[in-house]
């Protein structure tokens, strides 16, 4: 079957391997560590790459393969490599493409553990990093050295929702023969396909929207066949952050509803952002769906909508921010995002705690920033919960001031 160019159809059918034996509609789960060879010679041929076929699930698995081909099709890329976690994807993509003596340019604001990997872990192996504000592409060009190999960013950025111009990133990378890697976790291929702008490699935390049900940690890398084969045969095979087939199976199940889930996440988040922007207790809202946001101009060009994550600052002291979070009832206080449930967290003390305070402030991540992942509940209920908590905050401030 020729797979449709429509992402709704790809999310359900792309990469599907028909079950010739029993005709199962649902993807069979090959929950196996190893695969039996017909004879010793066949085993040797498979290891030598002379015969196609599965060997061992760290090296490949038929359930996992369907996930890889499905997400790659949705991203408009040739191939994919599924990983145990999103950090497994980020680390495999970087470790396969950098070596001692190389230099990487990263966005100064990225997810906290990606920052820790690039600034601390890679350094141990002699890989230098420069962190720049990538909303100003000229700063990227200025940071390029003779040994620069990779440009890495997320857009919109976790947690402050700054949008980065992917066309500018791809152009700089091509001009200087660098590899461009973009983390597309926040928008998913439903809302943004970085390959269209010339990005070389895409990484995801599949823990988030791709799976969408808060019951898996996983990741995926998408790129050319050559690039994915290189990553699989080096960083993934030998370091081993391979996905479990069961997790791949759950994500395949979640993916079928990704396009409709993203529609609802976006429409709910838009309403919530507009509500927050008008509220007296809210100092600033960061959501690219708002006309006041610096990234708004990219909607319709680079991204079809703004996604389901919002960051904001309250007209309040730090401890009052914690009070606001604690009064929420429908929201769960939890890190992660992209689940059916609305979640709230405090980046400075949670997801971005690997940064020192100084580094965090330099990266535009304020201590008072609150991040919410708007879930799939009725938007009236989500807004009512925020409203009641803001009302309690306002009351408390008045009592303290009296
Ligand atoms: O290894 P994970 O599946 O948790 O994914 C790591 C990761 C990679 N890229 C982005 C843009 C991410 O947001 C994440 C994980 N972020 C969670 C969060 O920000 O809530 C992690 C919770 S500590």
Coordinates of C-alpha atoms and ligand atoms in Angstrom, one line a residue:
X1 CA 0.0 0.0 0.0
X2 CA 1.3 3.5 -0.8
X3 CA 1.2 5.5 2.3
X4 CA -0.8 8.7 2.1
X5 CA 1.0 12.1 2.3
X6 CA -1.6 13.0 5.0
X7 CA -0.2 12.8 8.6
X8 CA -3.5 11.5 10.0
X9 CA -3.3 8.4 7.7
X10 CA 0.4 8.0 8.3
X11 CA -0.1 8.0 12.1
X12 CA -2.2 4.9 11.7
X13 CA -0.7 3.1 8.7
X14 CA 2.9 4.1 8.0
X15 CA 5.5 1.5 8.6
X16 CA 2.9 -1.2 9.2
X17 CA 4.1 -4.8 8.7
X18 CA 1.1 -6.9 7.9
X19 CA 0.7 -10.0 10.0
X20 CA 0.8 -12.7 7.3
X21 CA 0.3 -15.5 9.8
X22 CA -2.9 -14.5 11.7
X23 CA -4.0 -11.2 10.2
X24 CA -3.9 -9.3 13.4
X25 CA -5.3 -5.8 13.1
X26 CA -3.3 -4.5 16.1
X27 CA 0.5 -4.5 15.8
X28 CA 1.8 -7.8 17.1
X29 CA 4.1 -7.3 20.1
X30 CA 7.4 -9.2 19.6
X31 CA 8.3 -9.2 23.3
X32 CA 11.5 -11.1 22.8
X33 CA 15.1 -10.5 23.6
X34 CA 16.5 -12.7 20.9
X35 CA 15.7 -14.4 17.5
X36 CA 16.3 -18.0 16.6
X37 CA 18.5 -18.7 13.6
X38 CA 17.8 -21.7 11.3
X39 CA 21.4 -22.8 11.6
X40 CA 24.9 -21.5 12.6
X41 CA 25.6 -20.3 9.1
X42 CA 22.5 -18.1 9.0
X43 CA 23.5 -16.6 12.4
X44 CA 27.0 -15.8 11.0
X45 CA 25.5 -14.3 7.8
X46 CA 23.1 -12.0 9.8
X47 CA 26.0 -10.8 12.0
X48 CA 28.1 -10.1 8.9
X49 CA 25.2 -8.1 7.4
X50 CA 25.0 -10.5 4.4
X51 CA 21.4 -11.5 5.2
X52 CA 18.5 -9.4 6.4
X53 CA 16.7 -10.6 9.5
X54 CA 16.5 -10.0 13.2
X55 CA 19.3 -11.0 15.6
X56 CA 18.8 -9.5 19.1
X57 CA 16.4 -6.8 20.3
X58 CA 19.1 -4.3 21.2
X59 CA 20.0 -4.4 17.5
X60 CA 16.4 -4.4 16.2
X61 CA 13.0 -5.7 16.7
X62 CA 9.9 -6.0 14.4
X63 CA 7.6 -4.0 16.7
X64 CA 10.2 -1.3 17.3
X65 CA 10.8 -1.2 13.5
X66 CA 7.2 -0.3 12.8
X67 CA 7.5 2.6 15.3
X68 CA 10.7 3.8 13.6
X69 CA 9.2 3.7 10.1
X70 CA 6.0 5.4 11.3
X71 CA 7.5 8.4 13.0
X72 CA 10.1 8.8 10.2
X73 CA 7.3 8.9 7.6
X74 CA 5.4 11.5 9.7
X75 CA 8.6 13.6 10.0
X76 CA 9.1 13.3 6.2
X77 CA 12.4 11.6 6.8
X78 CA 13.8 8.3 5.4
X79 CA 14.5 6.4 8.6
X80 CA 14.3 6.4 12.4
X81 CA 16.0 4.9 15.5
X82 CA 13.8 4.4 18.6
X83 CA 15.5 4.8 22.0
X84 CA 14.9 4.0 25.6
X85 CA 14.3 7.6 26.6
X86 CA 14.3 11.1 25.0
X87 CA 17.8 11.5 26.6
X88 CA 18.8 8.3 24.9
X89 CA 17.9 9.9 21.6
X90 CA 19.7 13.2 22.3
X91 CA 22.8 11.4 23.6
X92 CA 23.0 8.9 20.8
X93 CA 22.5 11.6 18.2
X94 CA 25.3 13.6 19.7
X95 CA 27.7 10.9 20.6
X96 CA 27.5 9.3 17.2
X97 CA 28.4 12.6 15.6
X98 CA 31.0 14.1 17.9
X99 CA 34.4 13.1 19.0
X100 CA 37.2 14.3 21.2
X101 CA 38.4 17.7 20.0
X102 CA 35.1 18.7 18.4
X103 CA 32.9 21.6 19.2
X104 CA 29.1 21.9 19.4
X105 CA 26.9 25.1 19.4
X106 CA 23.8 24.7 21.5
X107 CA 20.9 26.9 22.2
X108 CA 21.5 28.4 25.7
X109 CA 18.0 27.3 26.8
X110 CA 17.2 23.6 26.3
X111 CA 15.7 20.9 28.5
X112 CA 17.8 20.7 31.7
X113 CA 19.3 17.2 31.1
X114 CA 20.2 18.1 27.5
X115 CA 22.0 21.1 29.0
X116 CA 23.8 18.8 31.5
X117 CA 24.8 16.4 28.8
X118 CA 26.2 19.1 26.5
X119 CA 27.9 21.2 29.1
X120 CA 29.2 18.6 31.6
X121 CA 29.1 15.1 30.1
X122 CA 30.5 15.8 26.7
X123 CA 33.2 17.9 28.3
X124 CA 34.5 14.7 30.0
X125 CA 35.2 13.3 26.5
X126 CA 37.0 16.4 25.3
X127 CA 34.0 17.9 23.4
X128 CA 33.7 21.7 23.8
X129 CA 30.4 23.5 23.8
X130 CA 29.3 27.1 23.3
X131 CA 25.7 28.1 24.3
X132 CA 24.1 31.0 22.5
X133 CA 20.8 32.8 22.2
X134 CA 19.6 31.2 19.0
X135 CA 16.8 33.6 18.6
X136 CA 19.6 35.8 17.2
X137 CA 21.1 33.7 14.4
X138 CA 24.0 36.0 13.9
X139 CA 25.3 34.8 17.3
X140 CA 25.5 31.3 16.0
X141 CA 27.7 32.4 13.1
X142 CA 29.9 34.2 15.5
X143 CA 30.3 31.1 17.7
X144 CA 31.5 28.9 14.8
X145 CA 35.1 27.6 15.3
X146 CA 37.3 25.5 13.0
X147 CA 36.3 22.4 15.0
X148 CA 32.6 23.0 15.2
X149 CA 30.6 20.0 14.0
X150 CA 27.0 20.3 15.3
X151 CA 24.3 22.9 15.9
X152 CA 21.6 21.8 18.4
X153 CA 18.4 23.4 19.5
X154 CA 14.7 22.9 20.5
X155 CA 11.9 25.0 19.2
X156 CA 9.8 26.2 20.9
X157 CA 12.3 26.0 23.7
X158 CA 11.6 24.1 26.9
X159 CA 10.6 25.9 29.2
X160 CA 10.4 29.5 28.0
X161 CA 8.7 28.8 24.6
X162 CA 11.1 31.0 22.6
X163 CA 10.8 30.1 18.9
X164 CA 13.9 29.5 16.8
X165 CA 14.1 30.1 13.1
X166 CA 14.7 26.7 11.6
X167 CA 15.4 28.0 8.1
X168 CA 18.2 30.2 9.6
X169 CA 19.6 27.2 11.5
X170 CA 19.6 25.0 8.4
X171 CA 21.2 27.7 6.2
X172 CA 24.1 28.3 8.7
X173 CA 24.6 24.6 9.1
X174 CA 24.8 24.0 5.3
X175 CA 27.1 27.0 4.7
X176 CA 29.6 25.8 7.3
X177 CA 29.0 22.0 6.7
X178 CA 27.7 21.4 10.2
X179 CA 25.2 18.9 11.3
X180 CA 21.9 20.5 12.4
X181 CA 20.0 18.6 15.1
X182 CA 16.5 19.8 16.3
X183 CA 14.5 18.5 19.3
X184 CA 10.9 18.5 18.0
X185 CA 9.3 17.2 21.2
X186 CA 7.1 20.2 21.9
X187 CA 5.3 20.3 18.6
X188 CA 5.6 16.8 17.1
X189 CA 5.6 16.3 13.3
X190 CA 1.8 17.1 13.4
X191 CA 2.6 20.8 14.0
X192 CA 6.2 21.1 12.7
X193 CA 8.4 19.1 10.4
X194 CA 12.0 20.4 10.7
X195 CA 13.1 18.4 7.7
X196 CA 11.1 20.7 5.4
X197 CA 13.5 23.5 6.4
X198 CA 16.6 21.4 5.8
X199 CA 17.3 20.2 9.3
X200 CA 19.5 17.0 9.2
X201 CA 18.4 15.1 12.4
X202 CA 15.3 15.3 14.5
X203 CA 15.1 14.0 18.1
X204 CA 12.1 13.5 20.3
X205 CA 11.2 12.6 23.8
X206 CA 8.5 10.1 22.8
X207 CA 7.5 10.1 26.5
X208 CA 5.5 13.2 25.7
X209 CA 2.9 13.8 22.9
X210 CA 4.0 10.9 20.6
X211 CA 2.9 8.4 23.2
X212 CA 0.5 10.8 24.9
X213 CA -0.7 8.7 27.8
X214 CA 1.9 9.2 30.5
X215 CA 2.8 5.5 30.7
X216 CA 6.1 5.3 28.8
X217 CA 9.6 6.9 28.7
X218 CA 11.1 6.6 25.3
X219 CA 12.7 8.6 22.4
X220 CA 13.3 8.5 18.7
X221 CA 15.7 10.0 16.2
X222 CA 14.8 10.6 12.6
X223 CA 17.1 11.3 9.6
X224 CA 18.5 9.9 6.4
X225 CA 19.1 6.2 6.1
X226 CA 22.8 6.7 6.2
X227 CA 22.7 8.9 9.3
X228 CA 20.3 6.5 11.2
X229 CA 22.4 3.5 10.2
X230 CA 25.5 5.3 11.5
X231 CA 23.8 6.1 14.9
X232 CA 22.3 2.5 15.2
X233 CA 25.7 0.9 14.5
X234 CA 27.7 3.1 16.8
X235 CA 26.1 4.9 19.8
X236 CA 22.9 2.8 20.0
X237 CA 24.4 -0.7 19.4
X238 CA 27.4 -0.2 21.7
X239 CA 26.0 2.1 24.4
X240 CA 22.6 0.4 24.3
X241 CA 19.8 3.0 25.0
X242 CA 17.5 0.8 22.9
X243 CA 13.7 1.0 23.4
X244 CA 11.8 -1.9 24.9
X245 CA 9.4 -3.5 22.3
X246 CA 6.6 -3.1 24.8
X247 CA 7.2 0.6 25.0
X248 CA 7.3 0.8 21.2
X249 CA 4.0 -1.0 21.0
X250 CA 2.4 1.4 23.4
X251 CA 3.7 4.4 21.4
X252 CA 2.4 2.9 18.2
X253 CA -1.0 2.8 19.9
X254 CA -0.7 6.3 21.1
X255 CA 0.4 7.7 17.7
X256 CA -2.9 6.8 16.1
X257 CA -4.6 9.6 17.9
X258 CA -1.7 12.1 17.8
X259 CA -3.2 14.4 15.1
X260 CA -6.6 14.7 16.9
X261 CA -4.9 15.0 20.3
X262 CA -2.7 17.8 19.1
X263 CA -5.7 19.7 17.7
X264 CA -7.3 19.6 21.2
X265 CA -4.1 20.4 23.1
X266 CA -3.7 23.5 20.9
X267 CA -7.2 24.7 21.1
X268 CA -7.3 24.2 24.9
X269 CA -3.9 25.9 25.3
X270 CA -4.9 28.9 23.2
X271 CA -8.0 29.5 25.4
X272 CA -5.9 29.1 28.6
X273 CA -3.2 31.4 27.3
X274 CA -5.8 34.1 26.5
X275 CA -7.4 33.7 29.9
X276 CA -4.0 34.0 31.7
X277 CA -2.9 37.0 29.6
X278 CA -6.0 39.0 30.7
X279 CA -5.7 38.1 34.4
X280 CA -4.4 40.8 36.8
X281 CA -2.4 38.3 38.9
X282 CA -0.4 37.2 35.8
X283 CA 2.6 39.4 34.8
X284 CA 3.6 37.7 31.5
X285 CA 2.5 34.8 29.4
X286 CA 4.8 32.9 27.1
X287 CA 2.8 31.1 24.3
X288 CA 3.5 31.5 20.6
X289 CA -0.2 31.4 19.9
X290 CA -0.6 34.9 21.5
X291 CA -0.1 37.8 19.1
X292 CA 2.1 39.4 21.8
X293 CA 4.6 36.6 21.6
X294 CA 7.9 37.0 19.7
X295 CA 7.4 33.6 18.1
X296 CA 3.9 34.3 16.8
X297 CA 5.2 35.3 13.4
X298 CA 6.4 31.7 12.8
X299 CA 2.9 30.3 13.0
X300 CA 1.7 29.3 9.5
X301 CA 5.3 29.4 8.3
X302 CA 7.4 27.1 10.4
X303 CA 4.8 25.6 12.7
X304 CA 1.1 25.2 12.0
X305 CA 0.0 25.9 15.6
X306 CA 1.6 26.7 19.0
X307 CA 1.2 23.4 20.8
X308 CA 0.0 22.6 24.3
X309 CA 2.7 24.0 26.6
X310 CA 2.5 27.5 28.2
X311 CA 4.9 29.3 30.5
X312 CA 4.0 32.3 32.6
X313 CA 5.1 34.5 35.5
X314 CA 2.8 35.7 38.3
X315 CA 2.7 39.1 39.9
X316 CA 4.0 37.4 43.0
X317 CA 7.0 36.5 45.0
X318 CA 8.6 33.0 44.6
X319 CA 6.9 31.5 47.6
X320 CA 3.6 32.8 46.3
X321 CA 4.2 31.0 43.1
X322 CA 4.5 27.8 45.1
X323 CA 1.3 28.7 46.9
X324 CA -0.5 29.1 43.5
X325 CA 0.8 25.7 42.3
X326 CA -0.3 24.0 45.5
X327 CA -3.9 25.3 45.3
X328 CA -4.5 23.8 41.8
X329 CA -6.8 20.8 42.0
X330 CA -7.4 19.5 38.4
X331 CA -3.7 20.1 37.5
X332 CA -1.3 17.5 38.8
X333 CA 2.0 18.9 40.1
X334 CA 4.3 16.8 37.9
X335 CA 7.1 17.2 35.4
X336 CA 6.7 15.9 31.8
X337 CA 4.1 17.2 29.3
X338 CA 1.9 16.0 26.4
X339 CA -0.3 13.8 28.5
X340 CA -4.1 13.8 28.7
X341 CA -3.9 15.2 32.2
X342 CA -3.0 18.9 32.7
X343 CA 0.3 19.2 34.5
X344 CA 2.1 22.0 36.3
X345 CA 5.7 22.4 37.3
X346 CA 8.4 24.9 38.3
X347 CA 11.3 24.8 35.8
X348 CA 13.9 26.5 38.1
X349 CA 13.6 23.9 40.8
X350 CA 12.5 20.9 38.7
X351 CA 13.1 20.3 35.0
X352 CA 15.9 22.9 34.7
X353 CA 17.6 22.4 38.0
X354 CA 20.7 21.0 36.3
X355 CA 21.5 24.7 35.4
X356 CA 23.1 26.8 38.0
X357 CA 21.0 29.9 38.8
X358 CA 23.4 32.1 37.0
X359 CA 23.3 29.9 33.8
X360 CA 19.5 29.7 34.0
X361 CA 19.0 33.4 34.2
X362 CA 21.5 34.0 31.3
X363 CA 19.4 31.5 29.3
X364 CA 16.2 33.5 29.9
X365 CA 14.7 31.0 32.4
X366 CA 13.5 33.1 35.3
X367 CA 13.1 31.7 38.8
X368 CA 9.4 32.8 38.8
X369 CA 8.6 30.9 35.6
X370 CA 5.7 28.4 35.9
X371 CA 5.2 25.9 33.1
X372 CA 1.9 24.1 32.4
X373 CA 1.1 21.3 30.0
X374 CA -2.5 21.8 29.0
X375 CA -4.2 18.5 28.9
X376 CA -7.3 17.2 27.1
X377 CA -9.8 17.9 29.7
X378 CA -12.7 20.4 29.0
X379 CA -11.1 23.8 28.6
X380 CA -13.7 25.4 31.0
X381 CA -12.6 23.0 33.7
X382 CA -8.9 23.8 33.1
X383 CA -9.5 27.5 33.2
X384 CA -11.8 27.3 36.3
X385 CA -9.0 25.5 38.2
X386 CA -6.5 28.2 37.3
X387 CA -9.0 30.9 38.1
X388 CA -9.8 29.5 41.6
X389 CA -6.1 29.2 42.4
X390 CA -5.4 32.8 41.2
X391 CA -8.3 34.0 43.3
X392 CA -6.8 32.4 46.4
X393 CA -3.4 33.9 45.6
X394 CA -5.0 37.4 45.3
X395 CA -6.8 36.9 48.6
X396 CA -3.6 35.8 50.3
X397 CA -1.7 38.8 49.0
X398 CA -4.4 41.2 50.2
X399 CA -4.3 39.7 53.7
X400 CA -0.5 39.9 53.8
X401 CA -0.6 43.5 52.7
X402 CA -3.2 44.5 55.3
Ligands
LIG1 O1 14.4 11.2 28.5 P1 13.1 11.8 28.4 O2 12.1 11.0 27.7 O3 12.6 12.3 29.7 O4 13.2 13.1 27.4 C1 14.2 14.1 27.6 C2 13.7 15.4 26.9 C3 14.2 15.7 25.7 N1 13.8 16.8 25.1 C4 12.9 17.6 25.6 C5 12.5 18.8 24.9 C6 12.3 17.3 26.8 O5 11.3 18.1 27.3 C7 12.7 16.1 27.5 C8 12.1 15.8 28.8 N2 11.5 16.8 29.5 C9 10.6 16.5 30.7 C10 10.0 17.9 31.1 O6 10.5 18.9 30.6 O7 9.1 17.9 31.8 C11 11.4 15.8 31.7 C12 11.0 15.8 33.1 S1 12.3 16.0 34.3

